[in-house]
Amino acid sequence: MYKVGNIYFIAAVAVIGGALFGFDISSMSAIISTQPYLCQFNQRGFNDKGLCLGPTDGVQGGITAAMPGGSWLGALISGVVSDKFGRKRSIQMGSWIWIIGSIVVCASVNIPMLVLGRVINGFSVGICSAQVPVYISEIAPPSKRGRLVGFQQWAITWGILIMFFICYGSSFIKGSAAFRVPWGVQAIPAALLWLGLVFLPESPRWLAKKDRWEEAKDVLTLIHGNGDPNSPWVHREMAEIREVVEFERANADVSYLELLAPNMINRTSIGVFTQIWSQLTGMNVMMYYIAYVFTMAGLASDDGGNAVLLPSGISFIVNVFMTVPALLWMDRWGRRSTLLVGAFFMCLWLSINAALFAVYSTPAPPGMFPSAAESMLITGAPAKAIIASTYLFVASFAPTWGPVSWVYPPELYPLRLRGKAVALCTSANWAFNFALAYFVPPAFATITWKTYVLFATFCAAMFLHVYFMFPETANKPLEEVEEMFDDKRPGAVKYIGTPAWKTRNTRNLVLKQERNEITESEEKIGYQEHKESTAA
Ligand code: BGC
């Protein structure tokens, strides 16, 4: 079977899995207030104008949460599936499951059917969102790994945007097609994902782990050696992979529990916290509930129409475009500085919003806004400043924590644990996503502007956590990241390895190595530099 070797093409196909993730995030927002939806799933009868009131609040919460719930489960089991059947195969299974889920939600005539369909869709997104980054990081050359895995985040942002506008557009259709069209159309990219994957190679590292050495070498030759099996870079990669696989066979425990072993727990916590913090930035407050914020800032129209949806849509556009700088420069910036800068700016914008609401808002008069979460009212210049700072917040997440939260975890773990470890990290993303979706509306209703203080505090905490505990992994061959966590090297801290703030981004060296431009003497000096950056 013909296989494609262009790494950008490979990444472009694989990240369609990310787009499904984005569909998941915005699949409800523009639909839940439409009459066809409220009437189809009506539990509360009709208002005095004869309009359907839809499901009860609790049931709507359950319908919404069915997807992140399913995703949590899918992510969690994806590690086992991917270690057993391969990275590529597990993503293909994910695409089939998505198609089945989409058929169920598209055809749903009652609430249980809708919930079931959303759990199935979520399950698929859980598998894809955990295993696409593993697949790409195992197939990408080190100098482009950040960019290529970062495409996953870009696909997520496109998915959110496209689904939001499809739903928005469909909300003008009469009858149940208003929600059946978007929920049916979403099956198409999954079919393309499955088909595209047929022409992509399996991860060379997974193949090596399964003792399929010839195939592993063929894949590396195809994607990193321009078809030349004698390329020095391919030789080097094969040697490093072999060393690691053999070492792991001889020395390592291969069970899930190893993630909690003393020499691994530090890494497990860093990876899991990367995803937890990315949720606790408050980004999904903007993704799910930005309409509440803009309503409080006076952007909703008086007749209860959908006026607030357009400014919400703008934030999704900002999200897509501001992810691009990361794709271009993330590997240059390195992981640490990107996370630190992102945490700093998000903390700033959240604090500004907290201060503006605290000083200039008044409690919203009862009955003024439809939701209790819309608890404050703010007008004039401070309201405009809130809108601006909300967009700036999105513009700060998009090039930093958004992509790095996907790029960083797979880089942290040894091959034998990567699939399972990333599965665990991604399931933490979904668990917090699920919790925040529930917790944010009552938080706005009860502690009002202090909700922003809470998220700003999380951003300050993640800044410190990154500074002290998150080492630099950019541009290091995955096998070399291993050495950074080795706590027996000179200068290393017990159970931790090289102190995070002493680790560096050694980009120039790896670029030369990949291009086979390095001379023997440079090789020695460079190797030394690499070692020092991981050990010093
Ligand atoms: C997060 C999602 C979020 C999205 C926004 C992702 O990295 O995991 O929860 O909705 O970014 O772009």
Coordinates of C-alpha atoms and ligand atoms in Angstrom, one line a residue:
M1 CA 0.0 0.0 0.0
Y2 CA 1.3 3.5 -0.9
K3 CA 2.4 5.5 2.1
V4 CA 2.8 9.3 2.3
G5 CA 6.1 10.5 3.8
N6 CA 5.5 14.2 4.0
I7 CA 5.4 15.0 7.6
Y8 CA 3.1 18.1 7.1
F9 CA 0.6 16.0 5.2
I10 CA 0.8 13.3 8.0
A11 CA 0.1 15.9 10.6
A12 CA -2.6 17.5 8.6
V13 CA -4.6 14.3 8.4
A14 CA -4.0 13.2 12.0
V15 CA -5.1 16.5 13.4
I16 CA -8.6 16.1 11.9
G17 CA -9.0 14.3 15.3
G18 CA -8.4 17.7 16.9
A19 CA -11.2 19.2 14.8
L20 CA -13.6 16.6 16.2
F21 CA -12.5 17.9 19.7
G22 CA -13.4 21.4 18.6
F23 CA -16.8 20.3 17.4
D24 CA -17.3 18.7 20.8
I25 CA -16.7 22.0 22.5
S26 CA -19.0 24.1 20.5
S27 CA -21.7 21.6 19.5
M28 CA -24.2 22.9 22.0
S29 CA -23.7 26.6 22.4
A30 CA -25.6 28.0 19.5
I31 CA -28.3 25.3 19.6
I32 CA -29.6 25.1 23.1
S33 CA -31.6 28.3 22.8
T34 CA -33.4 27.4 19.5
Q35 CA -37.0 26.4 19.4
P36 CA -36.6 23.2 17.3
Y37 CA -34.2 21.8 19.9
L38 CA -36.3 23.0 22.9
C39 CA -39.4 21.5 21.4
Q40 CA -37.9 18.2 20.4
F41 CA -36.5 17.6 23.9
N42 CA -39.2 19.5 25.8
Q43 CA -39.8 18.6 29.5
R44 CA -41.0 21.9 30.9
G45 CA -44.0 22.7 28.7
F46 CA -44.6 26.1 27.2
N47 CA -44.4 29.7 28.2
D48 CA -47.3 32.2 27.9
K49 CA -46.3 32.9 24.3
G50 CA -46.6 29.2 23.5
L51 CA -42.9 28.7 23.1
C52 CA -41.2 25.4 24.2
L53 CA -39.2 25.6 27.4
G54 CA -37.0 22.5 26.7
P55 CA -35.3 20.2 29.2
T56 CA -35.0 21.1 32.9
D57 CA -31.7 22.8 33.9
G58 CA -30.4 19.6 35.5
V59 CA -31.2 17.5 32.4
Q60 CA -29.6 20.1 30.1
G61 CA -26.5 20.0 32.3
G62 CA -26.5 16.2 31.9
I63 CA -26.9 16.4 28.1
T64 CA -24.0 19.0 27.9
A65 CA -21.8 17.0 30.2
A66 CA -22.4 13.7 28.4
M67 CA -19.7 14.6 25.9
P68 CA -16.8 15.6 28.2
G69 CA -17.8 12.6 30.4
G70 CA -17.5 10.2 27.4
S71 CA -14.3 12.0 26.4
W72 CA -12.8 11.4 29.9
L73 CA -13.5 7.7 29.6
G74 CA -12.3 7.5 26.0
A75 CA -9.0 9.3 26.9
L76 CA -8.4 7.0 29.9
I77 CA -8.7 3.7 28.0
S78 CA -7.0 5.0 24.8
G79 CA -3.6 4.2 26.3
V80 CA -4.3 0.5 26.5
V81 CA -5.8 0.5 23.0
S82 CA -3.0 2.4 21.4
D83 CA -0.2 0.3 23.0
K84 CA -1.9 -2.9 21.9
F85 CA -3.2 -2.0 18.4
G86 CA -0.9 0.9 17.4
R87 CA -1.3 4.7 17.4
K88 CA -2.7 4.9 13.9
R89 CA -5.2 2.1 14.4
S90 CA -6.5 3.5 17.6
I91 CA -7.2 6.9 15.9
Q92 CA -8.9 5.0 13.1
M93 CA -11.1 3.3 15.7
G94 CA -11.8 6.7 17.1
S95 CA -13.1 8.0 13.8
W96 CA -15.5 5.1 13.4
I97 CA -16.9 5.6 16.9
W98 CA -17.4 9.3 16.1
I99 CA -19.4 8.4 12.9
I100 CA -21.6 6.1 15.0
G101 CA -22.1 8.8 17.6
S102 CA -23.0 11.4 15.0
I103 CA -25.6 9.1 13.5
V104 CA -27.2 8.6 16.9
V105 CA -27.3 12.3 17.8
C106 CA -28.5 13.3 14.3
A107 CA -31.3 10.8 14.5
S108 CA -32.2 11.3 18.2
V109 CA -35.8 11.7 19.0
N110 CA -35.6 11.7 22.8
I111 CA -33.2 12.7 25.6
P112 CA -31.8 9.2 26.3
M113 CA -30.9 8.8 22.7
L114 CA -29.2 12.2 22.6
V115 CA -27.2 11.5 25.7
L116 CA -26.1 8.2 24.4
G117 CA -25.0 9.7 21.1
R118 CA -23.1 12.4 22.9
V119 CA -21.4 9.9 25.2
I120 CA -20.3 7.9 22.1
N121 CA -19.0 11.0 20.3
G122 CA -17.2 12.1 23.5
F123 CA -15.6 8.6 23.8
S124 CA -14.2 9.0 20.3
V125 CA -12.9 12.5 21.0
G126 CA -11.2 11.1 24.1
I127 CA -9.3 8.5 22.1
C128 CA -8.3 10.9 19.3
S129 CA -7.4 13.8 21.6
A130 CA -5.0 11.6 23.6
Q131 CA -3.5 9.5 20.8
V132 CA -3.0 12.1 18.0
P133 CA -0.3 14.0 20.0
V134 CA 1.4 10.6 20.8
Y135 CA 1.3 9.6 17.1
I136 CA 2.6 12.9 15.8
S137 CA 5.3 13.3 18.5
E138 CA 6.6 9.8 17.7
I139 CA 6.8 10.4 14.0
A140 CA 8.0 14.1 13.9
P141 CA 11.7 15.2 13.8
P142 CA 12.6 16.9 17.1
S143 CA 13.0 20.4 15.6
K144 CA 9.5 20.4 14.2
R145 CA 7.7 18.4 16.9
G146 CA 6.2 21.4 18.6
R147 CA 4.8 22.9 15.4
L148 CA 3.4 19.6 14.2
V149 CA 1.7 18.6 17.5
G150 CA 0.7 22.2 17.8
F151 CA -1.4 21.7 14.7
Q152 CA -3.7 19.6 16.9
Q153 CA -4.5 22.8 18.8
W154 CA -5.0 24.7 15.6
A155 CA -7.4 22.0 14.5
I156 CA -9.3 22.3 17.8
T157 CA -9.7 26.0 17.4
W158 CA -10.9 25.6 13.8
G159 CA -13.3 22.9 14.9
I160 CA -14.8 25.2 17.6
L161 CA -15.1 28.0 15.1
I162 CA -16.6 25.9 12.2
M163 CA -19.1 24.1 14.4
F164 CA -20.2 27.3 16.1
F165 CA -21.0 28.9 12.7
I166 CA -22.6 25.8 11.3
C167 CA -24.8 25.7 14.3
Y168 CA -25.5 29.4 14.2
G169 CA -26.3 29.2 10.5
S170 CA -28.5 26.1 11.0
S171 CA -30.4 27.8 13.8
F172 CA -32.3 29.8 11.1
I173 CA -33.6 26.5 9.5
K174 CA -37.2 25.6 10.5
G175 CA -37.9 22.3 12.2
S176 CA -35.6 19.7 13.7
A177 CA -33.2 20.0 10.7
A178 CA -31.8 23.0 12.7
F179 CA -29.9 20.6 14.9
R180 CA -29.9 17.5 12.8
V181 CA -27.9 19.1 10.0
P182 CA -24.9 20.2 12.1
W183 CA -24.9 16.9 14.1
G184 CA -25.0 14.9 10.9
V185 CA -22.5 17.0 8.9
Q186 CA -19.9 16.5 11.7
A187 CA -19.5 12.8 10.6
I188 CA -17.9 13.8 7.3
P189 CA -14.5 14.9 8.7
A190 CA -14.3 11.6 10.7
A191 CA -14.7 9.6 7.5
L192 CA -11.9 11.7 5.9
L193 CA -9.7 11.0 8.9
W194 CA -10.2 7.3 8.6
L195 CA -9.5 7.3 4.9
G196 CA -6.5 9.6 5.2
L197 CA -5.0 7.4 7.8
V198 CA -5.0 4.4 5.5
F199 CA -2.2 6.2 3.6
L200 CA -0.1 7.2 6.6
P201 CA 2.7 5.1 8.1
E202 CA 2.4 3.7 11.7
S203 CA 4.6 5.3 14.4
P204 CA 8.1 4.0 14.0
R205 CA 8.6 4.0 17.7
W206 CA 5.5 1.8 18.3
L207 CA 6.7 -0.5 15.5
A208 CA 10.1 -0.8 17.2
K209 CA 8.5 -1.5 20.5
K210 CA 6.6 -4.4 18.9
D211 CA 9.9 -5.7 17.4
R212 CA 8.9 -4.7 13.9
W213 CA 12.4 -3.2 13.2
E214 CA 12.4 -3.4 9.5
E215 CA 9.1 -1.6 9.2
A216 CA 10.3 1.0 11.8
K217 CA 13.4 1.7 9.7
D218 CA 11.4 1.9 6.5
V219 CA 9.1 4.5 8.1
L220 CA 12.1 6.6 9.3
T221 CA 13.7 6.4 5.9
L222 CA 10.5 7.5 4.3
I223 CA 9.8 10.5 6.6
H224 CA 13.2 11.6 7.9
G225 CA 15.7 10.3 5.4
N226 CA 14.2 11.5 2.1
G227 CA 14.1 7.8 1.1
D228 CA 17.8 7.2 1.7
P229 CA 18.2 4.3 4.1
N230 CA 21.9 5.3 4.7
S231 CA 21.0 8.8 6.0
P232 CA 23.1 9.4 9.2
W233 CA 20.1 11.0 10.9
V234 CA 18.0 7.8 10.3
H235 CA 20.9 5.7 11.7
R236 CA 21.2 7.9 14.8
E237 CA 17.4 7.7 15.4
M238 CA 17.4 4.0 14.9
A239 CA 20.3 3.5 17.3
E240 CA 18.7 5.7 20.0
I241 CA 15.3 3.9 19.6
R242 CA 17.0 0.5 19.8
E243 CA 19.0 1.5 22.9
V244 CA 15.9 2.7 24.6
V245 CA 13.7 -0.3 23.7
E246 CA 16.4 -2.7 24.8
F247 CA 17.0 -0.9 28.1
E248 CA 13.3 -0.8 28.8
R249 CA 12.9 -4.5 28.1
A250 CA 15.7 -5.3 30.5
N251 CA 15.0 -2.9 33.3
A252 CA 11.5 -1.6 33.3
D253 CA 8.2 -2.5 34.9
V254 CA 5.6 -2.1 32.2
S255 CA 2.4 -1.8 34.1
Y256 CA 0.2 1.3 34.5
L257 CA 1.3 1.6 38.1
E258 CA 4.7 2.5 37.0
L259 CA 3.4 6.0 36.4
L260 CA 3.3 6.3 40.2
A261 CA 6.8 4.9 40.8
P262 CA 9.2 7.2 42.7
N263 CA 11.2 7.9 39.6
M264 CA 8.2 8.6 37.4
I265 CA 5.7 10.4 39.7
N266 CA 7.4 13.8 39.1
R267 CA 6.8 13.4 35.4
T268 CA 3.3 12.1 35.8
S269 CA 2.4 15.1 37.9
I270 CA 4.0 17.6 35.5
G271 CA 2.1 16.1 32.5
V272 CA -1.2 15.8 34.4
F273 CA -0.9 19.4 35.7
T274 CA -0.1 20.7 32.3
Q275 CA -3.6 19.7 31.3
I276 CA -5.2 20.6 34.6
W277 CA -3.7 24.1 34.5
S278 CA -4.7 24.6 30.9
Q279 CA -8.3 24.1 32.0
L280 CA -7.8 26.2 35.1
T281 CA -6.7 29.2 33.0
G282 CA -10.4 29.7 32.6
M283 CA -10.2 29.5 28.8
N284 CA -13.3 27.4 28.6
V285 CA -15.2 30.0 30.6
M286 CA -14.6 32.0 27.4
M287 CA -15.4 29.1 25.1
Y288 CA -18.7 28.0 26.8
Y289 CA -19.9 31.1 28.7
I290 CA -18.6 34.1 26.8
A291 CA -22.2 34.9 25.9
Y292 CA -22.9 35.4 29.6
V293 CA -19.9 37.8 30.0
F294 CA -20.9 39.8 26.9
T295 CA -24.5 39.9 28.0
M296 CA -23.4 41.4 31.4
A297 CA -21.3 43.9 29.4
G298 CA -24.4 45.0 27.5
L299 CA -24.0 43.4 24.2
A300 CA -27.3 41.4 24.2
S301 CA -30.2 42.9 22.2
D302 CA -33.4 43.9 24.1
D303 CA -35.7 41.6 22.2
G304 CA -33.9 38.5 23.5
G305 CA -32.5 37.7 20.0
N306 CA -29.1 36.2 19.2
A307 CA -27.1 39.5 19.0
V308 CA -24.6 38.3 21.5
L309 CA -23.6 35.3 19.4
L310 CA -21.6 37.4 16.9
P311 CA -19.2 39.0 19.4
S312 CA -18.8 35.5 20.9
G313 CA -18.0 34.2 17.4
I314 CA -15.3 36.9 17.2
S315 CA -13.5 35.3 20.1
F316 CA -13.4 32.0 18.3
I317 CA -11.9 33.7 15.3
V318 CA -9.2 35.4 17.6
N319 CA -8.5 31.9 19.0
V320 CA -7.8 30.5 15.5
F321 CA -5.6 33.3 14.3
M322 CA -3.6 33.7 17.5
T323 CA -2.7 30.1 17.4
V324 CA -0.6 30.7 14.3
P325 CA 2.4 32.4 15.9
A326 CA 2.9 29.3 18.1
L327 CA 2.9 27.1 15.0
L328 CA 5.6 29.3 13.5
W329 CA 7.8 29.9 16.5
M330 CA 7.0 27.5 19.3
D331 CA 10.0 25.4 18.7
R332 CA 12.2 28.5 18.9
W333 CA 10.5 29.8 22.0
G334 CA 10.8 26.5 23.8
R335 CA 8.1 25.1 26.1
R336 CA 9.0 26.8 29.4
S337 CA 9.0 30.4 28.3
T338 CA 5.8 30.0 26.3
L339 CA 4.0 28.6 29.3
L340 CA 5.4 31.3 31.6
V341 CA 4.5 34.2 29.3
G342 CA 1.0 32.8 28.7
A343 CA 0.3 32.4 32.5
F344 CA 1.6 35.9 33.1
F345 CA -0.7 37.6 30.5
M346 CA -3.7 35.6 31.3
C347 CA -3.3 36.5 35.0
L348 CA -3.1 40.1 34.0
W349 CA -6.3 40.2 31.8
L350 CA -8.3 38.2 34.4
S351 CA -7.2 40.6 37.1
I352 CA -8.2 43.5 35.0
N353 CA -11.7 42.0 34.4
A354 CA -12.0 41.2 38.1
A355 CA -11.1 44.8 39.1
L356 CA -13.5 46.3 36.5
F357 CA -16.4 44.2 37.5
A358 CA -15.6 44.8 41.2
V359 CA -15.5 48.6 40.9
Y360 CA -17.9 49.5 38.1
S361 CA -20.6 46.8 38.0
T362 CA -24.0 46.8 39.8
P363 CA -25.9 43.6 40.6
A364 CA -28.2 42.7 37.7
P365 CA -31.9 43.4 38.6
P366 CA -33.8 40.1 39.1
G367 CA -35.4 39.0 35.8
M368 CA -33.3 41.3 33.7
F369 CA -31.2 38.5 32.2
P370 CA -32.3 34.9 31.4
S371 CA -29.6 33.2 33.5
A372 CA -28.7 33.6 37.1
A373 CA -25.1 33.4 36.1
E374 CA -25.5 36.8 34.4
S375 CA -25.4 38.3 37.9
M376 CA -23.8 41.7 37.2
L377 CA -24.4 44.7 35.0
I378 CA -21.7 47.0 33.6
T379 CA -21.9 49.8 31.0
G380 CA -19.9 52.4 29.3
A381 CA -16.1 52.5 29.0
P382 CA -15.5 49.8 31.7
A383 CA -17.8 47.4 29.7
K384 CA -15.8 48.1 26.6
A385 CA -12.6 47.5 28.5
I386 CA -14.0 44.1 29.7
I387 CA -14.8 43.1 26.1
A388 CA -11.3 44.1 25.0
S389 CA -9.6 42.3 27.9
T390 CA -11.7 39.2 27.2
Y391 CA -10.4 39.1 23.6
L392 CA -6.9 39.7 24.9
F393 CA -7.2 36.8 27.2
V394 CA -8.2 34.5 24.4
A395 CA -5.3 35.9 22.4
S396 CA -2.9 35.0 25.2
F397 CA -4.1 31.4 25.7
A398 CA -4.1 30.7 22.0
P399 CA -0.4 30.8 21.3
T400 CA 0.7 29.5 24.7
W401 CA -1.1 27.1 26.9
G402 CA -3.4 26.0 24.1
P403 CA -0.8 24.3 21.9
V404 CA 1.8 23.6 24.6
S405 CA -0.7 21.6 26.7
W406 CA -0.7 19.1 23.8
V407 CA 2.9 19.3 22.8
Y408 CA 4.5 19.0 26.2
P409 CA 3.0 15.8 27.8
P410 CA 4.0 13.3 25.1
E411 CA 7.6 14.7 25.3
L412 CA 7.9 13.9 28.9
Y413 CA 7.6 10.1 29.0
P414 CA 9.6 7.1 27.9
L415 CA 8.3 5.1 25.0
R416 CA 6.9 2.2 27.0
L417 CA 4.7 4.6 29.0
R418 CA 3.9 7.3 26.5
G419 CA 0.6 6.0 25.3
K420 CA -0.8 5.4 28.8
A421 CA 0.8 8.5 30.4
V422 CA -0.6 10.9 27.7
A423 CA -4.0 9.1 28.1
L424 CA -3.9 9.9 31.8
C425 CA -3.0 13.6 31.2
T426 CA -5.7 14.0 28.5
S427 CA -8.3 12.5 30.8
A428 CA -7.4 15.1 33.4
N429 CA -8.1 17.7 30.8
W430 CA -11.6 16.2 30.3
A431 CA -12.3 15.8 34.0
F432 CA -11.6 19.4 34.6
N433 CA -13.4 20.5 31.5
F434 CA -16.4 18.6 32.8
A435 CA -16.2 20.1 36.3
L436 CA -15.7 23.6 35.0
A437 CA -18.7 23.4 32.7
Y438 CA -20.8 22.7 35.8
F439 CA -19.1 24.9 38.2
V440 CA -18.7 28.2 36.3
P441 CA -22.4 29.3 36.1
P442 CA -23.1 28.8 39.8
A443 CA -19.8 30.6 40.5
F444 CA -20.8 33.7 38.5
A445 CA -24.2 33.5 40.2
T446 CA -22.9 33.4 43.7
I447 CA -19.4 34.8 44.0
T448 CA -19.8 37.1 40.9
W449 CA -16.6 38.9 40.0
K450 CA -14.5 36.9 42.4
T451 CA -14.8 34.1 39.9
Y452 CA -12.2 36.0 37.9
V453 CA -10.0 36.4 41.0
L454 CA -10.1 32.6 41.4
F455 CA -8.9 32.0 37.8
A456 CA -6.3 34.8 38.1
T457 CA -4.9 33.0 41.2
F458 CA -4.7 29.7 39.3
C459 CA -2.7 31.5 36.6
A460 CA -0.3 32.9 39.2
A461 CA 0.1 29.4 40.7
M462 CA 0.7 27.8 37.4
F463 CA 3.4 30.4 36.7
L464 CA 5.3 29.4 39.8
H465 CA 4.7 25.7 39.2
V466 CA 6.1 25.9 35.7
Y467 CA 9.1 28.0 36.7
F468 CA 10.2 25.5 39.4
M469 CA 9.1 22.2 38.1
F470 CA 8.6 22.1 34.3
P471 CA 11.9 21.3 32.4
E472 CA 12.6 22.4 28.8
T473 CA 11.9 19.6 26.3
A474 CA 11.9 21.5 23.0
N475 CA 14.3 20.3 20.3
K476 CA 15.5 17.3 22.3
P477 CA 15.2 13.9 20.8
L478 CA 12.6 12.1 22.9
E479 CA 15.2 9.6 24.1
E480 CA 17.3 12.5 25.4
V481 CA 14.5 14.0 27.5
E482 CA 14.9 10.8 29.4
E483 CA 18.3 11.9 30.6
M484 CA 16.9 15.1 32.0
F485 CA 14.8 13.2 34.5
D486 CA 17.7 10.9 35.5
D487 CA 18.2 11.8 39.2
K488 CA 21.6 10.0 39.4
R489 CA 23.5 12.5 37.2
P490 CA 25.8 15.1 38.7
G491 CA 23.8 18.1 40.0
A492 CA 20.5 16.3 39.7
V493 CA 17.8 16.5 42.5
K494 CA 16.6 13.2 43.9
Y495 CA 13.3 12.0 42.2
I496 CA 13.3 15.1 40.0
G497 CA 16.4 15.1 37.9
T498 CA 17.9 18.3 36.5
P499 CA 16.3 21.3 38.1
A500 CA 13.8 22.7 35.7
W501 CA 15.1 26.3 35.6
K502 CA 18.5 25.1 34.6
T503 CA 17.3 23.3 31.4
R504 CA 17.8 25.0 28.1
N505 CA 16.5 24.9 24.5
T506 CA 19.3 23.7 22.2
R507 CA 17.8 24.3 18.8
N508 CA 20.8 25.0 16.6
L509 CA 22.5 21.7 17.2
V510 CA 19.5 19.5 16.5
L511 CA 18.8 21.4 13.3
K512 CA 22.3 20.6 12.0
Q513 CA 22.0 17.0 13.0
E514 CA 18.7 16.6 11.2
R515 CA 20.2 18.1 8.0
N516 CA 23.2 15.8 8.4
E517 CA 25.4 18.9 8.3
I518 CA 27.3 18.2 11.4
T519 CA 31.1 17.5 11.4
E520 CA 32.7 15.0 13.7
S521 CA 34.3 17.6 15.9
E522 CA 31.1 19.6 16.1
E523 CA 29.4 16.4 16.9
K524 CA 31.5 15.9 19.9
I525 CA 31.2 19.5 21.1
G526 CA 27.5 19.6 20.3
Y527 CA 26.8 16.3 22.0
Q528 CA 28.5 17.7 25.1
E529 CA 26.3 20.9 24.9
H530 CA 23.3 18.7 24.7
K531 CA 24.3 16.7 27.6
E532 CA 25.1 19.8 29.6
S533 CA 21.7 21.3 28.9
T534 CA 20.1 18.2 30.2
A535 CA 22.4 17.7 33.2
A536 CA 23.6 21.1 34.3
Ligands
BGC1 C1 -8.4 23.0 25.5 C2 -9.8 23.1 25.4 C3 -10.2 24.5 24.9 C4 -9.5 24.8 23.7 C5 -9.7 26.2 23.2 C6 -7.7 23.3 24.2 O1 -6.3 23.2 24.3 O2 -8.0 21.7 25.9 O3 -10.5 22.7 26.6 O4 -11.6 24.6 24.7 O5 -8.1 24.6 23.8 O6 -9.0 26.6 22.1

